[in-house]
Amino acid sequence: MRKIFFSFLIIIVFLIIYYFSQQPWIHFIQDEIHLSLYEEVKPYDYIEEVSHVNIKEIKINNKVNNKKLGKYQIEYHYKNRKFTLNVFIDDKLPPQFETRNIKILKNTTVDPVSLVKDIRDDSKTVVYFKENYIFNETKTYRVIVVVEDEYANKSEKSAYVLVEEKDTEVPTIQGIEKMTILVGDQINLKEGVIVRDDHDKNPILKIDDSKLNVTKEGEYEVYYHVEDHNGNKEVYVRQIEVLSQYANREAVKDGIKTCYLTFDDGPSENTKKILDILDRYHIKATFFVTGTSPEHFKYIKEAHQKGHVIGLHTFSHDYEKIYSSLSAYIQDLNQIKEVVYQQTGTDTKYIRFPGGSSNLVSKKYNIGIMKRLTHKVIDLGYQYYDWTSINGDGENIKTVQGLKKKAIEEIEGKEDIMFLMHDSKSCDNTVKVLPSILDYLIKNGYQFETIHQNSPTFHHTVQN
Ligand code: ZN
């Protein structure tokens, strides 16, 4: 009886062992896989051996995002069994960084962070000194700074700490060159101004503009008071010249080539084509519009909506009419102002005189009218803009090649240009030549701006 029982038991145990030995099983090369960022994930490469598994029938669910640090899983499904492998995307690269040298006073403590800049790493980093430094002598210390990331990768670099007995240097200032403005201009006296100090990261700046009167012509001084946290102070003086509101606002010679593209005499069917070209180039322009083609007024709205600037060029563009008297001009101007308001919902303060402020045609209708008009429009709150360069489409140039040649002659050698072209019905060649003019300007380093409140005005000399 006992014997039979034991034999039976052995058979049972064998059957159980056999059962399990026939089950599918996947062995991985490691318990968990560690990869670097962006390293290719290769689920089949992590399988060391299989038993009772047909590798081709394994279905893999790879949840690893190798673009982001973290813990992920790969699931290997075979029939109704699931095997899971943990995959870690680790940061295996040491941090990269630059150092900067600093000045401190004797016996101050230094935060090592103040010696490093531009840290590049995929995980969080800490910054510390390689050794303990005590800055108790007036000399230059060479120190080693360590940057370590969350995965214990580290880099070290040296930096210099100059220890001084006393801070005696005053903060320096930059960007307070002489400024010329017109009466009534809005100015920002802080714009472009940078104060630096050898010991103080945030020196105090106080601007005293109590002597400046922007409503009156004159030469003024503005005082920039700077002080560091050790009490070193200095007063820097800036000259501000306030010119008559009728004066020309000069372009600033700052080495930056700027082009103000302007189109006169539209809108017309050509306006649409010009807007499309400007879209392709992502360039904004200024349109001085007239009222001679009401069926195209919608392009004023379209130009405005696309971020172009609208200016006024009179409604009739009829020299005899507009230059007969101040009131005739103003009346005509109000008419186009109203059209622009209807199309854009805004009032514009930018004007271009037909023929420019230097035109002599007006002499035929009213002697001295341009002298009076140029002041009158400014008294009314407008500003007028002439130009530096043309493509000749208002002259007798009949070919696309001719316009291109003229444009280049007119642009060459100028830092800032106000470029006049026409988008009227007759200017098909301007549409044709425009891309090549834009290519030329871009190739020659010009950046594009629309007319705004503080734009240079490029006034011509009034001759009538
Ligand atoms: Zn015109």
Tab-separated table of C-alpha atoms and ligand atoms in Angstrom:
chain	number	residue	atom	x	y	z
A	1	MET	CA	0.000	0.000	0.000
A	2	ARG	CA	2.788	2.461	1.022
A	3	LYS	CA	4.782	1.567	-2.014
A	4	ILE	CA	1.900	2.290	-4.321
A	5	PHE	CA	1.310	5.623	-2.651
A	6	PHE	CA	4.951	6.711	-3.088
A	7	SER	CA	5.036	5.662	-6.696
A	8	PHE	CA	1.918	7.672	-7.276
A	9	LEU	CA	3.418	10.702	-5.580
A	10	ILE	CA	6.571	10.535	-7.699
A	11	ILE	CA	4.455	10.412	-10.844
A	12	ILE	CA	2.500	13.477	-9.709
A	13	VAL	CA	5.694	15.418	-8.996
A	14	PHE	CA	7.090	14.465	-12.400
A	15	LEU	CA	3.931	15.567	-14.075
A	16	ILE	CA	4.081	18.950	-12.345
A	17	ILE	CA	7.746	19.426	-13.291
A	18	TYR	CA	6.951	18.387	-16.814
A	19	TYR	CA	4.041	20.787	-16.981
A	20	PHE	CA	6.181	23.726	-15.965
A	21	SER	CA	9.078	22.714	-18.173
A	22	GLN	CA	6.752	22.871	-21.160
A	23	GLN	CA	5.567	26.429	-20.376
A	24	PRO	CA	6.857	29.294	-22.564
A	25	TRP	CA	9.650	31.305	-20.985
A	26	ILE	CA	11.769	34.333	-21.975
A	27	HIS	CA	15.131	35.082	-20.399
A	28	PHE	CA	16.534	38.565	-20.740
A	29	ILE	CA	20.207	39.506	-20.953
A	30	GLN	CA	19.832	41.635	-17.836
A	31	ASP	CA	17.173	42.200	-15.206
A	32	GLU	CA	16.866	45.794	-16.368
A	33	ILE	CA	18.222	47.655	-19.356
A	34	HIS	CA	19.967	51.047	-19.153
A	35	LEU	CA	20.133	53.193	-22.282
A	36	SER	CA	21.342	56.696	-23.047
A	37	LEU	CA	19.058	59.429	-24.306
A	38	TYR	CA	18.268	58.927	-27.993
A	39	GLU	CA	19.887	55.478	-28.010
A	40	GLU	CA	17.934	53.140	-30.259
A	41	VAL	CA	15.606	50.761	-28.402
A	42	LYS	CA	16.027	47.186	-29.699
A	43	PRO	CA	13.579	44.888	-27.846
A	44	TYR	CA	14.787	41.662	-29.541
A	45	ASP	CA	18.399	42.336	-28.573
A	46	TYR	CA	17.490	42.105	-24.888
A	47	ILE	CA	16.289	38.500	-25.193
A	48	GLU	CA	19.013	36.089	-24.151
A	49	GLU	CA	17.163	32.851	-24.654
A	50	VAL	CA	13.665	31.462	-24.887
A	51	SER	CA	12.107	28.115	-24.214
A	52	HIS	CA	8.924	26.884	-25.846
A	53	VAL	CA	8.562	30.232	-27.523
A	54	ASN	CA	8.541	30.969	-31.200
A	55	ILE	CA	10.327	34.350	-31.285
A	56	LYS	CA	8.450	35.326	-34.443
A	57	GLU	CA	5.158	35.135	-32.598
A	58	ILE	CA	6.145	37.420	-29.719
A	59	LYS	CA	4.119	40.628	-29.780
A	60	ILE	CA	6.061	43.561	-28.397
A	61	ASN	CA	4.538	46.591	-26.720
A	62	ASN	CA	7.396	49.070	-26.492
A	63	LYS	CA	6.517	51.966	-24.156
A	64	VAL	CA	10.013	53.473	-24.088
A	65	ASN	CA	10.420	57.147	-24.986
A	66	ASN	CA	14.138	57.444	-25.615
A	67	LYS	CA	13.869	61.235	-25.922
A	68	LYS	CA	13.071	61.635	-22.240
A	69	LEU	CA	14.880	60.458	-19.129
A	70	GLY	CA	12.920	57.999	-17.008
A	71	LYS	CA	11.840	54.433	-16.261
A	72	TYR	CA	9.850	52.582	-18.907
A	73	GLN	CA	8.717	49.070	-19.722
A	74	ILE	CA	8.732	46.782	-22.709
A	75	GLU	CA	6.037	44.101	-22.707
A	76	TYR	CA	6.618	40.841	-24.561
A	77	HIS	CA	3.334	39.049	-25.190
A	78	TYR	CA	3.390	35.420	-26.162
A	79	LYS	CA	0.099	33.559	-26.410
A	80	ASN	CA	-1.564	34.453	-23.105
A	81	ARG	CA	1.675	35.091	-21.220
A	82	LYS	CA	3.211	38.513	-20.603
A	83	PHE	CA	6.876	39.207	-19.777
A	84	THR	CA	7.890	42.666	-18.649
A	85	LEU	CA	11.338	44.216	-18.921
A	86	ASN	CA	12.208	47.502	-17.188
A	87	VAL	CA	14.144	49.966	-19.333
A	88	PHE	CA	15.799	53.068	-17.933
A	89	ILE	CA	16.707	56.029	-20.121
A	90	ASP	CA	19.679	57.464	-18.281
A	91	ASP	CA	21.740	60.566	-18.632
A	92	LYS	CA	25.174	59.188	-19.343
A	93	LEU	CA	26.814	62.415	-20.501
A	94	PRO	CA	28.604	64.737	-18.093
A	95	PRO	CA	27.305	68.310	-17.900
A	96	GLN	CA	28.900	70.924	-20.133
A	97	PHE	CA	29.417	74.433	-18.851
A	98	GLU	CA	31.539	77.556	-18.978
A	99	THR	CA	33.082	79.448	-16.113
A	100	ARG	CA	33.384	83.130	-15.386
A	101	ASN	CA	35.854	84.902	-13.139
A	102	ILE	CA	34.641	87.109	-10.329
A	103	LYS	CA	35.882	89.751	-7.943
A	104	ILE	CA	34.996	89.657	-4.258
A	105	LEU	CA	35.967	91.367	-1.067
A	106	LYS	CA	38.145	89.644	1.537
A	107	ASN	CA	36.381	87.052	3.737
A	108	THR	CA	33.189	86.900	1.725
A	109	THR	CA	31.717	83.541	0.912
A	110	VAL	CA	31.265	82.638	-2.707
A	111	ASP	CA	28.327	80.750	-4.129
A	112	PRO	CA	29.952	78.433	-6.701
A	113	VAL	CA	26.933	79.035	-8.960
A	114	SER	CA	28.189	82.575	-9.504
A	115	LEU	CA	31.269	81.140	-11.239
A	116	VAL	CA	29.446	79.035	-13.822
A	117	LYS	CA	27.282	79.854	-16.812
A	118	ASP	CA	25.687	78.116	-19.785
A	119	ILE	CA	25.199	74.718	-18.150
A	120	ARG	CA	24.035	72.143	-20.698
A	121	ASP	CA	22.784	68.816	-19.370
A	122	ASP	CA	19.776	66.545	-19.792
A	123	SER	CA	19.015	66.287	-16.082
A	124	LYS	CA	19.141	68.602	-13.070
A	125	THR	CA	22.546	69.683	-11.912
A	126	VAL	CA	24.226	70.878	-8.745
A	127	VAL	CA	27.284	73.085	-8.574
A	128	TYR	CA	29.930	72.857	-5.863
A	129	PHE	CA	33.574	73.587	-5.165
A	130	LYS	CA	35.966	70.692	-5.458
A	131	GLU	CA	37.629	71.748	-2.173
A	132	ASN	CA	36.878	74.181	0.594
A	133	TYR	CA	38.273	77.577	-0.208
A	134	ILE	CA	38.673	80.385	2.289
A	135	PHE	CA	39.091	83.708	0.569
A	136	ASN	CA	40.962	85.508	3.338
A	137	GLU	CA	43.920	86.889	1.411
A	138	THR	CA	44.022	89.615	-1.184
A	139	LYS	CA	45.172	87.605	-4.164
A	140	THR	CA	43.799	85.676	-7.114
A	141	TYR	CA	42.569	82.184	-6.243
A	142	ARG	CA	42.342	79.483	-8.873
A	143	VAL	CA	39.373	77.357	-7.848
A	144	ILE	CA	37.882	74.168	-9.258
A	145	VAL	CA	34.131	74.102	-9.760
A	146	VAL	CA	32.262	70.826	-10.203
A	147	VAL	CA	28.920	70.461	-11.935
A	148	GLU	CA	27.198	67.150	-11.254
A	149	ASP	CA	23.972	65.853	-12.724
A	150	GLU	CA	21.281	63.593	-11.249
A	151	TYR	CA	22.994	60.532	-12.711
A	152	ALA	CA	26.282	61.349	-10.959
A	153	ASN	CA	28.027	62.405	-14.144
A	154	LYS	CA	30.350	65.273	-13.350
A	155	SER	CA	32.612	67.789	-15.033
A	156	GLU	CA	35.018	70.200	-13.492
A	157	LYS	CA	36.633	73.421	-14.634
A	158	SER	CA	38.760	76.105	-13.123
A	159	ALA	CA	37.850	79.729	-12.535
A	160	TYR	CA	39.538	82.695	-10.909
A	161	VAL	CA	38.390	84.559	-7.860
A	162	LEU	CA	40.112	87.888	-7.395
A	163	VAL	CA	39.970	88.885	-3.743
A	164	GLU	CA	40.218	92.601	-3.066
A	165	GLU	CA	40.656	94.503	0.170
A	166	LYS	CA	38.042	97.089	-0.787
A	167	ASP	CA	35.541	97.781	-3.547
A	168	THR	CA	36.495	101.161	-4.926
A	169	GLU	CA	35.244	100.963	-8.502
A	170	VAL	CA	32.104	102.815	-9.525
A	171	PRO	CA	29.542	101.127	-11.763
A	172	THR	CA	29.922	101.766	-15.496
A	173	ILE	CA	27.128	102.691	-17.875
A	174	GLN	CA	26.458	102.006	-21.511
A	175	GLY	CA	23.854	103.284	-23.965
A	176	ILE	CA	23.592	106.934	-22.959
A	177	GLU	CA	24.777	108.472	-26.211
A	178	LYS	CA	23.302	111.816	-27.212
A	179	MET	CA	19.684	111.536	-28.298
A	180	THR	CA	17.879	113.827	-30.702
A	181	ILE	CA	14.099	113.997	-30.543
A	182	LEU	CA	11.319	116.261	-31.742
A	183	VAL	CA	9.113	118.369	-29.514
A	184	GLY	CA	6.365	116.167	-28.091
A	185	ASP	CA	8.073	112.835	-28.825
A	186	GLN	CA	7.614	110.041	-26.322
A	187	ILE	CA	10.976	108.824	-25.082
A	188	ASN	CA	12.151	105.994	-22.901
A	189	LEU	CA	15.320	107.048	-21.082
A	190	LYS	CA	16.005	103.498	-19.865
A	191	GLU	CA	15.865	101.864	-23.276
A	192	GLY	CA	19.201	100.310	-24.229
A	193	VAL	CA	20.878	101.497	-21.009
A	194	ILE	CA	23.046	98.914	-19.244
A	195	VAL	CA	24.755	99.470	-15.865
A	196	ARG	CA	27.552	97.132	-14.808
A	197	ASP	CA	29.628	96.807	-11.662
A	198	ASP	CA	32.626	94.668	-10.754
A	199	HIS	CA	31.157	93.483	-7.437
A	200	ASP	CA	27.449	94.192	-7.640
A	201	LYS	CA	25.197	92.265	-10.008
A	202	ASN	CA	22.359	94.761	-9.645
A	203	PRO	CA	23.725	98.235	-9.148
A	204	ILE	CA	21.118	100.904	-8.543
A	205	LEU	CA	20.189	103.275	-11.366
A	206	LYS	CA	18.226	106.451	-10.799
A	207	ILE	CA	17.435	108.759	-13.685
A	208	ASP	CA	17.026	112.470	-12.997
A	209	ASP	CA	15.245	114.097	-15.926
A	210	SER	CA	14.019	117.131	-14.022
A	211	LYS	CA	15.857	119.483	-16.373
A	212	LEU	CA	14.420	117.917	-19.522
A	213	ASN	CA	11.473	119.585	-21.186
A	214	VAL	CA	10.314	117.624	-24.208
A	215	THR	CA	7.730	120.256	-25.036
A	216	LYS	CA	10.317	122.925	-25.770
A	217	GLU	CA	13.214	123.065	-28.216
A	218	GLY	CA	16.624	123.059	-26.610
A	219	GLU	CA	19.713	121.185	-25.432
A	220	TYR	CA	19.100	119.367	-22.159
A	221	GLU	CA	20.987	117.166	-19.735
A	222	VAL	CA	19.646	114.044	-18.079
A	223	TYR	CA	21.565	112.584	-15.118
A	224	TYR	CA	22.074	108.874	-14.618
A	225	HIS	CA	22.943	108.210	-10.947
A	226	VAL	CA	24.485	104.796	-10.406
A	227	GLU	CA	25.551	103.192	-7.137
A	228	ASP	CA	26.812	99.766	-6.131
A	229	HIS	CA	26.067	98.002	-2.838
A	230	ASN	CA	29.412	99.086	-1.416
A	231	GLY	CA	28.482	102.733	-1.815
A	232	ASN	CA	30.567	103.574	-4.891
A	233	LYS	CA	28.615	106.055	-6.930
A	234	GLU	CA	28.862	108.124	-10.056
A	235	VAL	CA	26.710	110.496	-12.060
A	236	TYR	CA	26.741	110.146	-15.845
A	237	VAL	CA	25.345	112.910	-18.025
A	238	ARG	CA	23.358	112.368	-21.196
A	239	GLN	CA	22.687	115.082	-23.756
A	240	ILE	CA	19.179	115.288	-25.121
A	241	GLU	CA	18.513	117.606	-28.003
A	242	VAL	CA	14.909	118.587	-28.539
A	243	LEU	CA	14.291	119.924	-32.019
A	244	SER	CA	11.300	121.793	-33.351
A	245	GLN	CA	8.324	119.586	-34.032
A	246	TYR	CA	8.725	120.631	-37.685
A	247	ALA	CA	12.285	119.328	-37.936
A	248	ASN	CA	13.357	116.229	-39.787
A	249	ARG	CA	13.742	113.208	-37.525
A	250	GLU	CA	17.105	111.848	-38.596
A	251	ALA	CA	17.828	108.162	-39.043
A	252	VAL	CA	20.117	106.876	-36.289
A	253	LYS	CA	23.516	105.823	-37.622
A	254	ASP	CA	23.842	102.583	-35.681
A	255	GLY	CA	25.248	100.307	-38.365
A	256	ILE	CA	21.889	98.559	-38.789
A	257	LYS	CA	20.587	98.773	-42.367
A	258	THR	CA	16.877	99.464	-42.296
A	259	CYS	CA	14.485	99.693	-45.235
A	260	TYR	CA	11.046	101.264	-45.017
A	261	LEU	CA	9.147	99.967	-48.051
A	262	THR	CA	6.385	102.342	-49.103
A	263	PHE	CA	3.766	102.108	-51.852
A	264	ASP	CA	1.893	105.190	-53.030
A	265	ASP	CA	-1.215	105.827	-55.124
A	266	GLY	CA	-3.074	102.557	-54.401
A	267	PRO	CA	-5.210	100.716	-53.764
A	268	SER	CA	-5.687	99.091	-57.149
A	269	GLU	CA	-5.730	95.546	-58.515
A	270	ASN	CA	-1.931	95.614	-58.212
A	271	THR	CA	-2.196	96.126	-54.442
A	272	LYS	CA	-3.489	92.574	-54.080
A	273	LYS	CA	-0.532	91.189	-56.045
A	274	ILE	CA	1.923	93.201	-53.954
A	275	LEU	CA	0.333	91.975	-50.709
A	276	ASP	CA	0.741	88.405	-51.919
A	277	ILE	CA	4.418	88.958	-52.698
A	278	LEU	CA	5.023	90.602	-49.293
A	279	ASP	CA	3.299	87.614	-47.645
A	280	ARG	CA	5.694	85.243	-49.346
A	281	TYR	CA	8.629	87.220	-47.994
A	282	HIS	CA	7.038	87.832	-44.553
A	283	ILE	CA	7.771	91.545	-44.987
A	284	LYS	CA	5.564	94.427	-43.846
A	285	ALA	CA	5.305	97.702	-45.739
A	286	THR	CA	3.565	101.068	-45.520
A	287	PHE	CA	0.842	102.025	-48.023
A	288	PHE	CA	0.045	105.702	-48.662
A	289	VAL	CA	-3.416	105.381	-50.103
A	290	THR	CA	-5.695	107.519	-52.273
A	291	GLY	CA	-9.420	107.444	-52.930
A	292	THR	CA	-9.305	107.221	-56.716
A	293	SER	CA	-10.392	103.575	-56.949
A	294	PRO	CA	-13.219	102.836	-54.494
A	295	GLU	CA	-13.743	99.296	-55.828
A	296	HIS	CA	-10.314	98.428	-54.383
A	297	PHE	CA	-10.777	99.972	-50.919
A	298	LYS	CA	-11.092	96.429	-49.548
A	299	TYR	CA	-7.340	96.058	-50.047
A	300	ILE	CA	-6.787	98.848	-47.496
A	301	LYS	CA	-8.563	96.630	-45.018
A	302	GLU	CA	-6.661	93.542	-46.113
A	303	ALA	CA	-3.299	95.309	-45.861
A	304	HIS	CA	-4.171	96.618	-42.389
A	305	GLN	CA	-5.283	93.165	-41.228
A	306	LYS	CA	-2.031	91.658	-42.477
A	307	GLY	CA	-0.024	94.052	-40.307
A	308	HIS	CA	0.968	96.580	-42.944
A	309	VAL	CA	0.726	100.259	-42.069
A	310	ILE	CA	-1.676	102.605	-43.813
A	311	GLY	CA	-0.826	106.262	-44.433
A	312	LEU	CA	-2.662	109.045	-46.232
A	313	HIS	CA	-1.747	110.334	-49.709
A	314	THR	CA	-4.862	112.528	-50.251
A	315	PHE	CA	-8.168	111.385	-51.688
A	316	SER	CA	-8.033	112.949	-55.144
A	317	HIS	CA	-4.278	113.094	-55.784
A	318	ASP	CA	-5.202	116.121	-57.926
A	319	TYR	CA	-2.352	118.614	-57.583
A	320	GLU	CA	-4.396	121.524	-58.873
A	321	LYS	CA	-7.087	120.870	-56.325
A	322	ILE	CA	-5.113	119.961	-53.211
A	323	TYR	CA	-2.361	122.541	-53.591
A	324	SER	CA	-4.722	125.441	-54.302
A	325	SER	CA	-5.082	126.240	-50.604
A	326	LEU	CA	-4.490	124.900	-47.089
A	327	SER	CA	-8.181	124.299	-46.559
A	328	ALA	CA	-8.559	122.477	-49.888
A	329	TYR	CA	-5.709	120.162	-48.919
A	330	ILE	CA	-7.094	119.523	-45.440
A	331	GLN	CA	-10.563	118.836	-46.766
A	332	ASP	CA	-9.202	116.324	-49.262
A	333	LEU	CA	-7.025	114.733	-46.569
A	334	ASN	CA	-10.033	114.321	-44.285
A	335	GLN	CA	-11.839	112.539	-47.087
A	336	ILE	CA	-9.169	109.827	-47.404
A	337	LYS	CA	-8.793	109.724	-43.620
A	338	GLU	CA	-12.471	108.797	-43.433
A	339	VAL	CA	-12.036	106.022	-46.024
A	340	VAL	CA	-9.140	104.561	-44.044
A	341	TYR	CA	-11.154	104.778	-40.843
A	342	GLN	CA	-14.051	102.910	-42.479
A	343	GLN	CA	-11.747	100.163	-43.715
A	344	THR	CA	-9.509	99.749	-40.678
A	345	GLY	CA	-11.367	101.242	-37.728
A	346	THR	CA	-8.300	103.306	-36.861
A	347	ASP	CA	-7.007	106.793	-37.526
A	348	THR	CA	-3.608	107.173	-39.092
A	349	LYS	CA	-1.182	110.011	-38.417
A	350	TYR	CA	1.159	109.298	-41.317
A	351	ILE	CA	1.100	111.396	-44.460
A	352	ARG	CA	2.891	111.544	-47.753
A	353	PHE	CA	2.407	114.597	-49.932
A	354	PRO	CA	1.723	113.898	-53.619
A	355	GLY	CA	5.025	114.838	-55.259
A	356	GLY	CA	6.701	114.918	-51.844
A	357	SER	CA	7.250	117.970	-49.650
A	358	SER	CA	9.860	119.196	-52.149
A	359	ASN	CA	7.496	119.304	-55.124
A	360	LEU	CA	7.573	122.358	-57.351
A	361	VAL	CA	4.290	121.635	-59.164
A	362	SER	CA	2.406	123.243	-56.290
A	363	LYS	CA	4.062	126.553	-57.173
A	364	LYS	CA	1.761	126.761	-60.182
A	365	TYR	CA	-1.291	126.806	-57.900
A	366	ASN	CA	-0.150	128.533	-54.736
A	367	ILE	CA	3.221	130.098	-54.014
A	368	GLY	CA	4.695	129.000	-50.666
A	369	ILE	CA	1.980	126.476	-49.926
A	370	MET	CA	4.388	123.614	-49.128
A	371	LYS	CA	6.098	125.740	-46.444
A	372	ARG	CA	2.750	126.348	-44.815
A	373	LEU	CA	1.357	122.846	-45.368
A	374	THR	CA	4.385	121.044	-43.904
A	375	HIS	CA	3.829	122.986	-40.680
A	376	LYS	CA	0.072	122.795	-40.768
A	377	VAL	CA	-0.118	119.006	-40.919
A	378	ILE	CA	2.261	118.726	-37.960
A	379	ASP	CA	0.173	121.244	-36.007
A	380	LEU	CA	-2.776	118.941	-36.692
A	381	GLY	CA	-0.893	116.005	-35.175
A	382	TYR	CA	0.243	114.347	-38.405
A	383	GLN	CA	3.781	113.585	-39.519
A	384	TYR	CA	4.863	113.484	-43.143
A	385	TYR	CA	7.414	111.199	-44.724
A	386	ASP	CA	9.390	111.745	-47.902
A	387	TRP	CA	11.841	109.202	-49.332
A	388	THR	CA	15.478	108.458	-50.053
A	389	SER	CA	15.129	105.984	-52.888
A	390	ILE	CA	12.832	105.071	-55.776
A	391	ASN	CA	12.593	102.356	-58.389
A	392	GLY	CA	11.600	104.941	-60.974
A	393	ASP	CA	8.077	103.632	-61.576
A	394	GLY	CA	6.780	107.196	-61.279
A	395	GLU	CA	9.211	108.327	-63.928
A	396	ASN	CA	9.476	107.175	-67.494
A	397	ILE	CA	11.111	103.794	-66.970
A	398	LYS	CA	9.235	101.276	-69.093
A	399	THR	CA	11.061	97.993	-68.489
A	400	VAL	CA	11.392	95.662	-65.507
A	401	GLN	CA	15.165	95.619	-66.027
A	402	GLY	CA	15.224	99.412	-65.994
A	403	LEU	CA	13.319	99.556	-62.680
A	404	LYS	CA	15.700	97.055	-61.110
A	405	LYS	CA	18.748	99.013	-62.276
A	406	LYS	CA	17.292	102.274	-60.982
A	407	ALA	CA	16.397	100.688	-57.612
A	408	ILE	CA	19.929	99.387	-57.084
A	409	GLU	CA	21.452	102.761	-57.958
A	410	GLU	CA	19.143	104.383	-55.422
A	411	ILE	CA	19.772	101.896	-52.613
A	412	GLU	CA	23.547	101.476	-52.893
A	413	GLY	CA	25.629	103.087	-50.184
A	414	LYS	CA	22.724	104.069	-47.918
A	415	GLU	CA	22.361	102.727	-44.374
A	416	ASP	CA	18.674	103.535	-43.906
A	417	ILE	CA	16.287	103.948	-46.787
A	418	MET	CA	12.706	105.054	-47.287
A	419	PHE	CA	11.907	103.317	-50.534
A	420	LEU	CA	9.126	104.697	-52.719
A	421	MET	CA	7.258	102.540	-55.210
A	422	HIS	CA	3.697	102.715	-56.571
A	423	ASP	CA	0.897	100.168	-56.396
A	424	SER	CA	-1.413	101.997	-58.786
A	425	LYS	CA	-3.143	100.372	-61.750
A	426	SER	CA	-0.471	101.371	-64.258
A	427	CYS	CA	2.412	99.881	-62.261
A	428	ASP	CA	2.374	96.264	-63.479
A	429	ASN	CA	6.141	96.366	-63.801
A	430	THR	CA	6.524	97.201	-60.112
A	431	VAL	CA	4.713	93.954	-59.301
A	432	LYS	CA	7.075	92.123	-61.658
A	433	VAL	CA	10.278	93.692	-60.324
A	434	LEU	CA	9.379	93.640	-56.617
A	435	PRO	CA	10.676	90.117	-55.772
A	436	SER	CA	14.079	90.850	-57.274
A	437	ILE	CA	14.306	94.165	-55.388
A	438	LEU	CA	13.398	92.390	-52.137
A	439	ASP	CA	16.017	89.706	-52.875
A	440	TYR	CA	18.574	92.443	-53.461
A	441	LEU	CA	17.713	94.210	-50.189
A	442	ILE	CA	17.815	90.974	-48.188
A	443	LYS	CA	21.121	89.923	-49.758
A	444	ASN	CA	22.572	93.292	-48.823
A	445	GLY	CA	21.620	92.976	-45.173
A	446	TYR	CA	18.607	95.283	-44.887
A	447	GLN	CA	15.960	94.656	-42.281
A	448	PHE	CA	12.436	95.862	-42.949
A	449	GLU	CA	10.322	98.161	-40.828
A	450	THR	CA	7.006	99.879	-41.240
A	451	ILE	CA	6.609	103.523	-40.403
A	452	HIS	CA	5.955	104.093	-36.691
A	453	GLN	CA	5.852	106.931	-34.185
A	454	ASN	CA	9.637	107.359	-33.928
A	455	SER	CA	10.636	106.494	-37.500
A	456	PRO	CA	13.035	108.798	-39.290
A	457	THR	CA	11.013	111.154	-41.494
A	458	PHE	CA	13.439	111.615	-44.400
A	459	HIS	CA	12.055	115.102	-45.048
A	460	HIS	CA	13.095	116.690	-48.310
A	461	THR	CA	13.967	120.350	-48.496
A	462	VAL	CA	10.804	122.322	-49.083
A	463	GLN	CA	11.162	124.330	-52.285
A	464	ASN	CA	7.874	126.104	-52.476
B	1	ZN	ZN	1.473	109.852	-55.536
